[in-house]
Coordinates of C-alpha atoms (C1' of nucleotides) in Angstrom, one line a residue:
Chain R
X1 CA -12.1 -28.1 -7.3
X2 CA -8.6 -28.0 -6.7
X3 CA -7.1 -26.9 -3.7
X4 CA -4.5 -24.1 -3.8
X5 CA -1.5 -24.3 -2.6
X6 CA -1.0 -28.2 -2.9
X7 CA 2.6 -28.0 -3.0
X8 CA 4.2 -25.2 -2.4
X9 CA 7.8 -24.7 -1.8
X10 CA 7.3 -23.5 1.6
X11 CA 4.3 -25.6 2.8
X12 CA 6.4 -28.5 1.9
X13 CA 9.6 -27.3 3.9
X14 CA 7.2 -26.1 6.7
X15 CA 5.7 -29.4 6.4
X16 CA 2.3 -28.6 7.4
X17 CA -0.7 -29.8 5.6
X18 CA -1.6 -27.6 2.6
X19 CA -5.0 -25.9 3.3
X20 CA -7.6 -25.6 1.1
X21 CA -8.9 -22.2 -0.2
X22 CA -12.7 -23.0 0.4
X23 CA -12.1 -22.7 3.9
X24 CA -11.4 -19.4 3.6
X25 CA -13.5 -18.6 1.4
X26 CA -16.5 -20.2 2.9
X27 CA -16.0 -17.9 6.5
X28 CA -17.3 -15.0 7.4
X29 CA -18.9 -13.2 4.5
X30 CA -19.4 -9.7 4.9
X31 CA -21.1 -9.1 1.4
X32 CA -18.6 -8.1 -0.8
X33 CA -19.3 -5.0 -2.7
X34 CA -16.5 -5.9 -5.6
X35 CA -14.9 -9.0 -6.6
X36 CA -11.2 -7.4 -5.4
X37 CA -12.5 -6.9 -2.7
X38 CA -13.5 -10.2 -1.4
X39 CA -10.1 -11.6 -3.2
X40 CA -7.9 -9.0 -1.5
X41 CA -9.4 -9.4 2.0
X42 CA -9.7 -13.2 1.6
X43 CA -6.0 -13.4 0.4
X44 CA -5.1 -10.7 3.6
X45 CA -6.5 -12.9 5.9
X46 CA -4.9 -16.6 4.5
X47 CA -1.3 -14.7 4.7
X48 CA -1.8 -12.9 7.4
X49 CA -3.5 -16.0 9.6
X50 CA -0.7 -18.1 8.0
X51 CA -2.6 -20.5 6.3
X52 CA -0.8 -19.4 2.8
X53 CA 2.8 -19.7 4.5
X54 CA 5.6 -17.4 3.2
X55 CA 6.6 -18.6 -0.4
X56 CA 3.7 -19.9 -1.6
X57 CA 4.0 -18.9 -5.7
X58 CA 0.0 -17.2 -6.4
X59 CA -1.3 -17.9 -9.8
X60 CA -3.5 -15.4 -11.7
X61 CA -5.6 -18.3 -13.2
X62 CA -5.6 -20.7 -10.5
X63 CA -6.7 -17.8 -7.9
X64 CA -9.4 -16.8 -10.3
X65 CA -10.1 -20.4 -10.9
X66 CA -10.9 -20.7 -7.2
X67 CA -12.5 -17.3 -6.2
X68 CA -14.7 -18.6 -9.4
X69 CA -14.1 -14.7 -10.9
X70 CA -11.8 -13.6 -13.7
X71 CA -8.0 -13.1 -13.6
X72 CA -8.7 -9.3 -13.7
X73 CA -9.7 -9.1 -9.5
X74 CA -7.2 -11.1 -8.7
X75 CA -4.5 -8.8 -10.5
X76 CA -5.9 -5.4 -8.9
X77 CA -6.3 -7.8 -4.9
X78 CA -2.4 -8.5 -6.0
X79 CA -1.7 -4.9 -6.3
X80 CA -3.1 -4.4 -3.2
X81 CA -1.2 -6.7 -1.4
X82 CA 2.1 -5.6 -2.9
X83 CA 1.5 -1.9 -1.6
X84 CA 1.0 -3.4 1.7
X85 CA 4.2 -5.7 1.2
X86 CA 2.9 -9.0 1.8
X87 CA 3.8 -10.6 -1.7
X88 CA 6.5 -9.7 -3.7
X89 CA 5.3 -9.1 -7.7
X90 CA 7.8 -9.0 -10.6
X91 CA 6.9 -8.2 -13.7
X92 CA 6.3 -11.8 -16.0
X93 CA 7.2 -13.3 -12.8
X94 CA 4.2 -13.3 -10.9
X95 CA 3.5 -13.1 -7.2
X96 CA 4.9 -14.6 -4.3
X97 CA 4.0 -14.5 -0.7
X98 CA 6.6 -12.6 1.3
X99 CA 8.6 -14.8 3.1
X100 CA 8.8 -15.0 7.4
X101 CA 11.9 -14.9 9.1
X102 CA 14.2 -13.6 12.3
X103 CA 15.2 -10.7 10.8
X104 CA 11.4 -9.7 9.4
X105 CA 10.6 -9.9 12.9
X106 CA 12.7 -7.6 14.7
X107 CA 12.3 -5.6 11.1
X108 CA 8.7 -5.4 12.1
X109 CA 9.6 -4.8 16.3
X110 CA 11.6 -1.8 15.2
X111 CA 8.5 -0.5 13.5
X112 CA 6.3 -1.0 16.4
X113 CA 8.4 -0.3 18.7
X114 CA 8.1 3.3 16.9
X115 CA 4.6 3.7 16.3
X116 CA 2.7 2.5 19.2
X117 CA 4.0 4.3 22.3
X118 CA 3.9 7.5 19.9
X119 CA 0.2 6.2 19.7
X120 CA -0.5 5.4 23.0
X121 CA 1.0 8.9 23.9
X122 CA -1.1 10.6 21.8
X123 CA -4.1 8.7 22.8
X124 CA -4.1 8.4 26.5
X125 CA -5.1 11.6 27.8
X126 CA -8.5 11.6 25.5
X127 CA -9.2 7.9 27.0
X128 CA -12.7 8.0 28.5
X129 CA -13.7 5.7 31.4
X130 CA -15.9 3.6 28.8
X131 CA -12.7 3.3 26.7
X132 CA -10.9 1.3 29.3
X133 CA -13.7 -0.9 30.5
X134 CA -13.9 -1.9 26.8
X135 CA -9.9 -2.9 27.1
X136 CA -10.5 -4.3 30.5
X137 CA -13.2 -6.5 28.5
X138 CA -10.9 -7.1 25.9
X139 CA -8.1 -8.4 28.5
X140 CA -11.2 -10.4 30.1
X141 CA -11.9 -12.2 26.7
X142 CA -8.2 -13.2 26.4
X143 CA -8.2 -15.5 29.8
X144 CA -9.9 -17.7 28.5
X145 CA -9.8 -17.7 24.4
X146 CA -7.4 -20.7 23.4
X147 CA -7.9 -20.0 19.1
X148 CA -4.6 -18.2 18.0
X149 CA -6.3 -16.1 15.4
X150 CA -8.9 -14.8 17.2
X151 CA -6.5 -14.7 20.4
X152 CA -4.9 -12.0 17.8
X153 CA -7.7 -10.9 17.1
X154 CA -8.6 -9.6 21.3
X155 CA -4.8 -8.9 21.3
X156 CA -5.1 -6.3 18.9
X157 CA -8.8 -4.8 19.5
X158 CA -7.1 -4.2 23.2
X159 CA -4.2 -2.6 22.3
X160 CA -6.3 -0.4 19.2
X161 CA -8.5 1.4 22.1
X162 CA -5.9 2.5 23.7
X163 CA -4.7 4.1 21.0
X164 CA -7.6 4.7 19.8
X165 CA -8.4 8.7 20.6
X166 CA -4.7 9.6 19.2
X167 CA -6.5 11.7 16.4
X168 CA -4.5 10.4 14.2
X169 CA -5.5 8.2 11.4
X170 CA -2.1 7.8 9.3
X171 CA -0.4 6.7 12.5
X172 CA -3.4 4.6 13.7
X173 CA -3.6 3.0 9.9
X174 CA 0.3 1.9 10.2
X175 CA -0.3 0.8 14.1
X176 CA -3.0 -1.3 13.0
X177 CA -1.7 -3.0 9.6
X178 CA 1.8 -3.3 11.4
X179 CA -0.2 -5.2 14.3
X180 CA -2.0 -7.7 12.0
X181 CA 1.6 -8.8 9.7
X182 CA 2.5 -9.2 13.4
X183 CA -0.5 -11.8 13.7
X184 CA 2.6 -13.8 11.1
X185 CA 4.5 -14.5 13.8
X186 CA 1.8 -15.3 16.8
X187 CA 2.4 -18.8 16.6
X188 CA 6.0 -18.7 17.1
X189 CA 5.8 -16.5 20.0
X190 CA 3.5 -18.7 21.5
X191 CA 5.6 -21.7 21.4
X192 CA 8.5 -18.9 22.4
X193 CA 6.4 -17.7 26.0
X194 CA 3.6 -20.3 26.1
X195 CA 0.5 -20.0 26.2
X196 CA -1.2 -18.9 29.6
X197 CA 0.8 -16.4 31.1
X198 CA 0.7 -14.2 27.5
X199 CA 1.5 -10.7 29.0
X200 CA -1.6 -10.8 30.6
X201 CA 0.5 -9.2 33.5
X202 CA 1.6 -6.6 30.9
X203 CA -1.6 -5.4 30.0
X204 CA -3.4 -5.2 33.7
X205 CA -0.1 -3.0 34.3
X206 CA -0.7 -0.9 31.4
X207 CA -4.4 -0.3 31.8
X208 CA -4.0 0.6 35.2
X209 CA -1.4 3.5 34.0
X210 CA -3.9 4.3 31.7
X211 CA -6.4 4.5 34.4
X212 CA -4.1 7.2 35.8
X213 CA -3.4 8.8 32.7
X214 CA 0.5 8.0 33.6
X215 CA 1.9 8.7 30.3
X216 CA 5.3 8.0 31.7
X217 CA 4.4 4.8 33.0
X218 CA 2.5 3.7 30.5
X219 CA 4.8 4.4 27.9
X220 CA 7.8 2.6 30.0
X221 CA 5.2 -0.5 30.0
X222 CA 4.2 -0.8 26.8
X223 CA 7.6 -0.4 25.4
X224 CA 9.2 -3.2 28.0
X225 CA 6.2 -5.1 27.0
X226 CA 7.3 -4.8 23.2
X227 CA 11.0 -5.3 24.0
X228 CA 10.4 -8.6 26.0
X229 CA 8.3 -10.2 22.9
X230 CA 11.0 -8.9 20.6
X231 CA 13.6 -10.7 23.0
X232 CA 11.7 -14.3 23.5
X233 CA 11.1 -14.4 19.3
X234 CA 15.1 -13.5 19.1
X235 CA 15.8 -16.4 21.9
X236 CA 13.5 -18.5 20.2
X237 CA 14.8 -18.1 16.6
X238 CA 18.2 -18.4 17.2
X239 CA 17.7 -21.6 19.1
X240 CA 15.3 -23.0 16.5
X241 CA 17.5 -21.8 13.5
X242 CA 20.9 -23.4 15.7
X243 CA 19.1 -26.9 15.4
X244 CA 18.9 -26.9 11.6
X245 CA 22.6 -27.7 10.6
Chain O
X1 CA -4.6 15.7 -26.3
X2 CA -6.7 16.8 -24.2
X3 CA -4.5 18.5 -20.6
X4 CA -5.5 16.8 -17.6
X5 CA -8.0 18.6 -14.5
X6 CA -8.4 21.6 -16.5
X7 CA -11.5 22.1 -14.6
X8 CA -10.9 19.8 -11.4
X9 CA -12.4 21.4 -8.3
X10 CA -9.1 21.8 -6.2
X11 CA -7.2 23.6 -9.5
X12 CA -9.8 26.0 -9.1
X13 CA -10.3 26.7 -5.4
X14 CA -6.6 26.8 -5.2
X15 CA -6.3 29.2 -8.3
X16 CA -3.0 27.8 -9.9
X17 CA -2.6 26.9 -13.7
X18 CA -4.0 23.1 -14.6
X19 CA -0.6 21.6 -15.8
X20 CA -0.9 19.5 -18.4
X21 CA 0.3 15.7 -17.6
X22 CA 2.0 15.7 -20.6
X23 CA 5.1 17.3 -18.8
X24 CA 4.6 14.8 -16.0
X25 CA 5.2 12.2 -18.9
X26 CA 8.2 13.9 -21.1
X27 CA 10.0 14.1 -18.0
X28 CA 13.0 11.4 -16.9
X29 CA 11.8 8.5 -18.8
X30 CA 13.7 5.8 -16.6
X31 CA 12.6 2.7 -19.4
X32 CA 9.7 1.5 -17.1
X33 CA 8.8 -2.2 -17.5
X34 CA 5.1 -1.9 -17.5
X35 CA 2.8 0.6 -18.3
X36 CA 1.2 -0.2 -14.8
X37 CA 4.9 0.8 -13.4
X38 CA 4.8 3.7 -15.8
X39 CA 1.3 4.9 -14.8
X40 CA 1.5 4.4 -11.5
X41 CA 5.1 6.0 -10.8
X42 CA 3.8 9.2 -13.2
X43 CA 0.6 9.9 -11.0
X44 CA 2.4 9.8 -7.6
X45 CA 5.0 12.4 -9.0
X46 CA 2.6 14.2 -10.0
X47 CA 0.4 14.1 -6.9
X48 CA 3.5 14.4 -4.6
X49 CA 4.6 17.2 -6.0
X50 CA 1.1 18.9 -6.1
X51 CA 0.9 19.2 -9.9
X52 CA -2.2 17.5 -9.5
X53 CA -3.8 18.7 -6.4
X54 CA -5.9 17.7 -3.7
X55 CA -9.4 16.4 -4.7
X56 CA -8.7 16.1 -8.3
X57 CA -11.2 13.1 -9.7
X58 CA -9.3 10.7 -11.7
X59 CA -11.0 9.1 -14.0
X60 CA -10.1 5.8 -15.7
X61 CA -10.4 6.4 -19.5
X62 CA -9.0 10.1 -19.4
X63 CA -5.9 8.7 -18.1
X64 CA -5.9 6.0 -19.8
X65 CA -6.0 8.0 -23.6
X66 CA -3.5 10.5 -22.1
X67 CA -1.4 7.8 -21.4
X68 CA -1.6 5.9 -24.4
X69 CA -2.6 3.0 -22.7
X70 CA -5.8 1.4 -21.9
X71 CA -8.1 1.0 -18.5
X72 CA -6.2 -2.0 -17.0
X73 CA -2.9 -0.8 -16.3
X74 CA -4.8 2.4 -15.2
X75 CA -6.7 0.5 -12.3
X76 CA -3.8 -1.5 -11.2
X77 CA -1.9 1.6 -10.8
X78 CA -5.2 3.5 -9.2
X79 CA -5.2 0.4 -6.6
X80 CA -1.4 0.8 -5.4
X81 CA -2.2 4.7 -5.1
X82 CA -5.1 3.8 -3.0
X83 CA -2.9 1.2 -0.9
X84 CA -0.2 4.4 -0.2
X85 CA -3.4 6.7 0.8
X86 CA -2.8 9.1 -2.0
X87 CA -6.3 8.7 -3.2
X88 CA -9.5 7.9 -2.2
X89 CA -11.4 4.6 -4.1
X90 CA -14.8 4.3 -4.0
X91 CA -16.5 1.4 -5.7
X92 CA -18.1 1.7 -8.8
X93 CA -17.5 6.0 -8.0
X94 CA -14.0 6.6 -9.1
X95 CA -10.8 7.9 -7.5
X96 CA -10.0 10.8 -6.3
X97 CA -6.6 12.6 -4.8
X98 CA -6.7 12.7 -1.3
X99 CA -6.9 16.0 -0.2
X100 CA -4.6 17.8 1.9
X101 CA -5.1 19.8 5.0
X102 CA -3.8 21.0 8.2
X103 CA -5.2 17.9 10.3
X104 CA -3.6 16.3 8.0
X105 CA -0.1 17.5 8.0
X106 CA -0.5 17.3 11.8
X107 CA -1.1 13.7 11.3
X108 CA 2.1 13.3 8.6
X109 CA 4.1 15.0 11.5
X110 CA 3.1 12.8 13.9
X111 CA 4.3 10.1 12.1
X112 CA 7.6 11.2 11.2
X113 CA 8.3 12.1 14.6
X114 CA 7.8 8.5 15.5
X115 CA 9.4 7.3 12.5
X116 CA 12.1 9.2 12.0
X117 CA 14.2 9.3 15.9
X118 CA 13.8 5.4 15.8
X119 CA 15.4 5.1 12.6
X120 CA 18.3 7.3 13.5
X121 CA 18.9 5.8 16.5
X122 CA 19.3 2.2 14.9
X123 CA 21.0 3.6 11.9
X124 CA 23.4 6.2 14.0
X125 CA 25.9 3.7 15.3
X126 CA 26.7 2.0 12.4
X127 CA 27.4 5.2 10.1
X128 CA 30.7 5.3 8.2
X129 CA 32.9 8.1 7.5
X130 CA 31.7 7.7 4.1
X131 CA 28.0 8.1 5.0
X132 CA 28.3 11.4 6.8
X133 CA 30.5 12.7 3.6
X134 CA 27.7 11.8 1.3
X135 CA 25.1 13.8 3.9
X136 CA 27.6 16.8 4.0
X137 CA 27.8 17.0 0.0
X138 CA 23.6 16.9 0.2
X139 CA 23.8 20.1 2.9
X140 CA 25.9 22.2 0.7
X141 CA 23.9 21.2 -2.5
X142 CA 20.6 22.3 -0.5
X143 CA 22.3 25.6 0.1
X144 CA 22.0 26.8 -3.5
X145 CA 19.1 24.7 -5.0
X146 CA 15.9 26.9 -5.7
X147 CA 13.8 24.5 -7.3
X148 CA 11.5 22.9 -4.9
X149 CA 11.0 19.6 -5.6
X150 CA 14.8 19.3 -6.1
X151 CA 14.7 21.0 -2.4
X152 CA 12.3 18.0 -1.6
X153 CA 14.7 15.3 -3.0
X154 CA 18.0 17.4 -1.4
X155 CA 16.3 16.8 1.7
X156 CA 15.0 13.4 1.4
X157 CA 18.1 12.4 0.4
X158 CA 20.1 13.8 3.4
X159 CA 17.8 12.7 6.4
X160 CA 17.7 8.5 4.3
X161 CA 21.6 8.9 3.7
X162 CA 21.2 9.2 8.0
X163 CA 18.9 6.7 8.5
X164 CA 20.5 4.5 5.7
X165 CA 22.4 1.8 8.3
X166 CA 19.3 1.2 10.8
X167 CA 19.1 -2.0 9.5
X168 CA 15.1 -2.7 9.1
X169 CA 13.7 -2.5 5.9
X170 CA 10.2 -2.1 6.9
X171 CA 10.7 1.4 9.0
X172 CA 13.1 2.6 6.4
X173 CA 10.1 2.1 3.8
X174 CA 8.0 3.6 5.5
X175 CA 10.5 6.7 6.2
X176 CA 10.8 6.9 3.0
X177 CA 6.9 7.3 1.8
X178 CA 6.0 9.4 4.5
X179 CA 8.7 12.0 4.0
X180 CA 8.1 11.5 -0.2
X181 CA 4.2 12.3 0.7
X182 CA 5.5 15.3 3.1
X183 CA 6.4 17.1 -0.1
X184 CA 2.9 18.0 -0.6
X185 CA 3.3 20.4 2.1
X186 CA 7.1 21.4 1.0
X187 CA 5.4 25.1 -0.5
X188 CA 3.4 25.4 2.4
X189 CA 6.3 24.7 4.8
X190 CA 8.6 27.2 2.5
X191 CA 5.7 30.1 2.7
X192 CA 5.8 29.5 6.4
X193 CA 9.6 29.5 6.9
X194 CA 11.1 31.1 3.9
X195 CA 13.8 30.2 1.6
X196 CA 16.7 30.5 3.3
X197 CA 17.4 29.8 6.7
X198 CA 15.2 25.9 5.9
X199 CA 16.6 24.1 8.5
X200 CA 20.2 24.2 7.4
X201 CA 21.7 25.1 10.8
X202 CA 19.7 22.0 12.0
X203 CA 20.6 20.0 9.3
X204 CA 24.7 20.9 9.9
X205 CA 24.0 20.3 14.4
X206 CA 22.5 17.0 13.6
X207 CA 25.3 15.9 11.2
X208 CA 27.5 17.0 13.9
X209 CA 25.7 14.9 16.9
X210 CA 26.3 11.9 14.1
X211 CA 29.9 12.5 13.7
X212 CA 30.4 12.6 17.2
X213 CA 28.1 9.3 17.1
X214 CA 26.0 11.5 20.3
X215 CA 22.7 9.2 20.2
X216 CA 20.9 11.5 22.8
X217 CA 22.1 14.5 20.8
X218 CA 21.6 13.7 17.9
X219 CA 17.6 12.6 18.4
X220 CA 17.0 16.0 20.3
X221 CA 18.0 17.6 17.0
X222 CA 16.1 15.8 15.1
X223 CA 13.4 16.0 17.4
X224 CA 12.9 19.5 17.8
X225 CA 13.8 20.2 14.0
X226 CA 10.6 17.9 13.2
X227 CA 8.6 19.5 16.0
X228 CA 9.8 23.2 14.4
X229 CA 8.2 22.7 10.8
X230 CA 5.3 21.1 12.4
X231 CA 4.7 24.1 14.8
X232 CA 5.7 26.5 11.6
X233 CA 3.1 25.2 9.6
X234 CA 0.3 25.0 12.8
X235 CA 0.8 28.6 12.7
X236 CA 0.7 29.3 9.0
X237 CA -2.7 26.9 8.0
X238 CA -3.9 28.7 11.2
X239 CA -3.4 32.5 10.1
X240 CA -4.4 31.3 6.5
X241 CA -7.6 29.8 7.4
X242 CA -8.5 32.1 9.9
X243 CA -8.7 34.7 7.1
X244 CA -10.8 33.0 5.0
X245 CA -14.5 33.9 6.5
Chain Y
dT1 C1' -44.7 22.5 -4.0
dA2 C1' -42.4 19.0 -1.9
dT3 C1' -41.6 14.3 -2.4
dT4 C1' -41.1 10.1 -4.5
dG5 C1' -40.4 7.2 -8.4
dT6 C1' -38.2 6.5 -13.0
dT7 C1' -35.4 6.8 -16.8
dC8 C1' -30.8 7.2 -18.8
dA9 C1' -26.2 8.7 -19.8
dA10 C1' -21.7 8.4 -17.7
dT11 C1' -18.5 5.6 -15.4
dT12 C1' -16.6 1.8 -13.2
dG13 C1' -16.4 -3.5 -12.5
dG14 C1' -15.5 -7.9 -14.7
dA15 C1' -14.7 -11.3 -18.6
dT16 C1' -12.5 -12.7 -22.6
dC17 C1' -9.1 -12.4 -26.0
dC18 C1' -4.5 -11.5 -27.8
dA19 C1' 0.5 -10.2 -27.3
dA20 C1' 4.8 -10.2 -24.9
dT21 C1' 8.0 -12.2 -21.7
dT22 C1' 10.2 -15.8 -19.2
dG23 C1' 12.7 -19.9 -18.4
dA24 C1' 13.6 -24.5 -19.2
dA25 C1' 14.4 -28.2 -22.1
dC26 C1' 16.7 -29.3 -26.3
dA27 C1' 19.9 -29.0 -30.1
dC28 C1' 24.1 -27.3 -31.8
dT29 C1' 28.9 -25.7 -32.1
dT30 C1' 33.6 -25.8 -30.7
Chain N
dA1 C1' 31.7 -32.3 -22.5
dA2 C1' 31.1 -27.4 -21.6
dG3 C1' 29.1 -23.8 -23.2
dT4 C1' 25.9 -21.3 -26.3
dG5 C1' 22.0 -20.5 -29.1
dT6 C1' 17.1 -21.9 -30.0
dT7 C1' 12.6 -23.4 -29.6
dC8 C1' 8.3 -23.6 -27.1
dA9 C1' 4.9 -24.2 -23.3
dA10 C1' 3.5 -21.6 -19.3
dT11 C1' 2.4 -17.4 -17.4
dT12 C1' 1.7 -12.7 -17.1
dG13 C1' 0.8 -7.9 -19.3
dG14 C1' -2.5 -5.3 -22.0
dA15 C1' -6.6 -4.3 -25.0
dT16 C1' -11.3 -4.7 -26.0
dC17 C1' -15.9 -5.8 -25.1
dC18 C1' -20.0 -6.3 -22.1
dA19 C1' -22.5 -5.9 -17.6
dA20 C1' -23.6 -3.5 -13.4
dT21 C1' -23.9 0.5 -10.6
dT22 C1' -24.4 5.4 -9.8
dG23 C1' -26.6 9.7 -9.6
dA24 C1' -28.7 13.4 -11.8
dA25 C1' -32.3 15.1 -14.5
dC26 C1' -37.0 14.4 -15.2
dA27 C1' -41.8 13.0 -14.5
dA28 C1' -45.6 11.7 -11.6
dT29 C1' -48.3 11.9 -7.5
dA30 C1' -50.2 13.6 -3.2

DNA sequence: TATTGTTCAATTGGATCCAATTGAACACTT
DNA sequence: AAGTGTTCAATTGGATCCAATTGAACAATA
């Protein structure tokens, strides 16, 4: 079967290898209960991990052609992804994955720079004890996890329970989705801070002003924490993108 | 043709007329591209401005043969409604409006209160004269409009003209559709606060604070006006629910 | 009678077919 | 040769048909 993606603009100007579908595909399976559904999630997570880079032109028939359904999933999965504005979709033009870049990101630091201390705020004072020794495992797992997905993965499940009792599921919805486009640029602020001292300081620091339910503090950390990731992808970019001519 | 929910469950419990979505079509016609644009843009009007209200079911071929279309560009439009949470998709069950409430609007509110100060404050500095002339024409037009949704759109219109410069697509967006889905709770917030006085004098301070390009100011404003209407409808959905056993 | 199993109409999910649009290569005019 | 009009393959948009699921009414059993 042919692989997707063979040569797209972007995975040629990246110059990585072009990854197969089937990879994807083949993971995890949670059992599906709709044919979208499996092509939505499974085209969520190739975007979103990075494995279909920015760019990347999606065909109807060669998606369907792969996900071995009908073109019809594949439009609704597409509709999807358009609401949550990870491909762009003109009309007789088709869909293309949203493209990456130095202004997306500090696009997408201004909106979590918004949403999650208004989160966390909201959240802390309904923290139980159990609630923190779950972040203080999640912080745990991170020590020692070298995979970048799933490093996103613990990155994000700690920073969810702490927002986690805000009681508010609109704001936790946009926290959350705005979190995993973020999982777009991991990579980059990885080779941006490196890899072992990841704001592991941060988070002790901000779980132990959760700990004492000092919203004030915590607040001043996690923003700090937000603004000094914003500031290494800046450095980063505008060293990267100063190379190129 | 048969009218649409003539006989939902919402129309009734609420008591208002069933409108007929015929109006929602005949309206501004703006020469839509697809029917799934079409469909799709008609429904969230219509759900937005509560002419189709809260747990209305929605089902495929009804809309389809009152839109004079068939299924398909019905279900690629129900699957960007359900990406914008305006309704609720259940496999193989059907669509249904999401429903309305006062956790609800808490939740909206806490949104735009994180939202809505971070967009100013990007946006603020970089205001021209021109900008806060266009917001001053939008005040004065707000002082004699009666219409509702046109109150809706006054008002949408002043607060993005204000936010217009921050710069980051992604938080303006999402401004944008979470003050467009506040207008289901425009009557509400009306009933609570009246006609008149709606905010203007907060509306004319904050252009002020903007003129004099007062950051601090001008997010205090805007603060408190968000936090006003949030407390004003607290108060209302609590006296109105508390009669109801 | 309460409970469980079963049938069946209503509705959605998915596949296939046809129509409309795009854009790029080609021919044509000036 | 530059620009303009035209044809046509590739691709998407839309319609129709069939399959799968749901749940509610009904029947059977303990």
């Amino acid at each position: 079967m042919a692989t997707l993606l063979p040569d797209s603009p972007a995975a040629m100007t990246a110059g990585t290898a072009a990854p197969a579908l089937e990879t994807l595909i083949a993971k995890g399976k949670p059992r599906y209960r709709t044919a979208t559904e499996f092509v939505e999630a499974t085209l969520r997570d190739g975007i979103l991990s990075g494995q279909i880079p920015g760019g990347t032109p999606l065909r109807q028939e060669d998606l369907a052609h792969q996900f071995g359904v009908s073109r019809m999933p594949v439009r609704e999965a597409l509709r999807q992804l358009e609401a949550q504005a990870l491909i762009d979709f003109a009309p007789h033009k088709g869909a293309v994955v949203t493209t990456i870049s130095a202004a997306d990101a500090a696009d997408l630091f201004a909106v979590r720079l918004a949403l999650e201390p208004a989160a966390l705020r909201l959240s802390l004072p309904h923290l139980t004890p159990e609630d923190l020794l779950r972040a203080a495992d999640s912080i745990a797992d991170m020590d020692g996890e070298r995979d970048l997905n799933r490093m996103g993965d613990l990155n994000r499940q700690f920073h969810m329970t702490l927002y986690f009792r805000a009681n508010s599921p609109r704001l936790l919805a946009l926290v959350e989705q705005h979190m995993a486009v973020f999982d777009r640029y991991l990579r980059f602020e990885l080779a941006a801070l490196g890899w072992d001292h990841l704001k592991q300081d941060d988070h002790r620091a901000l779980l132990d002003a959760c700990h004492d339910k000092d919203i004030p503090r915590a607040e001043t950390i996690l923003t700090d924490h937000l603004r000094y990731a914003d500031q290494a992808l800046r450095t980063f970019f505008a060293k990267r993108d100063g190379q190129i001519p």
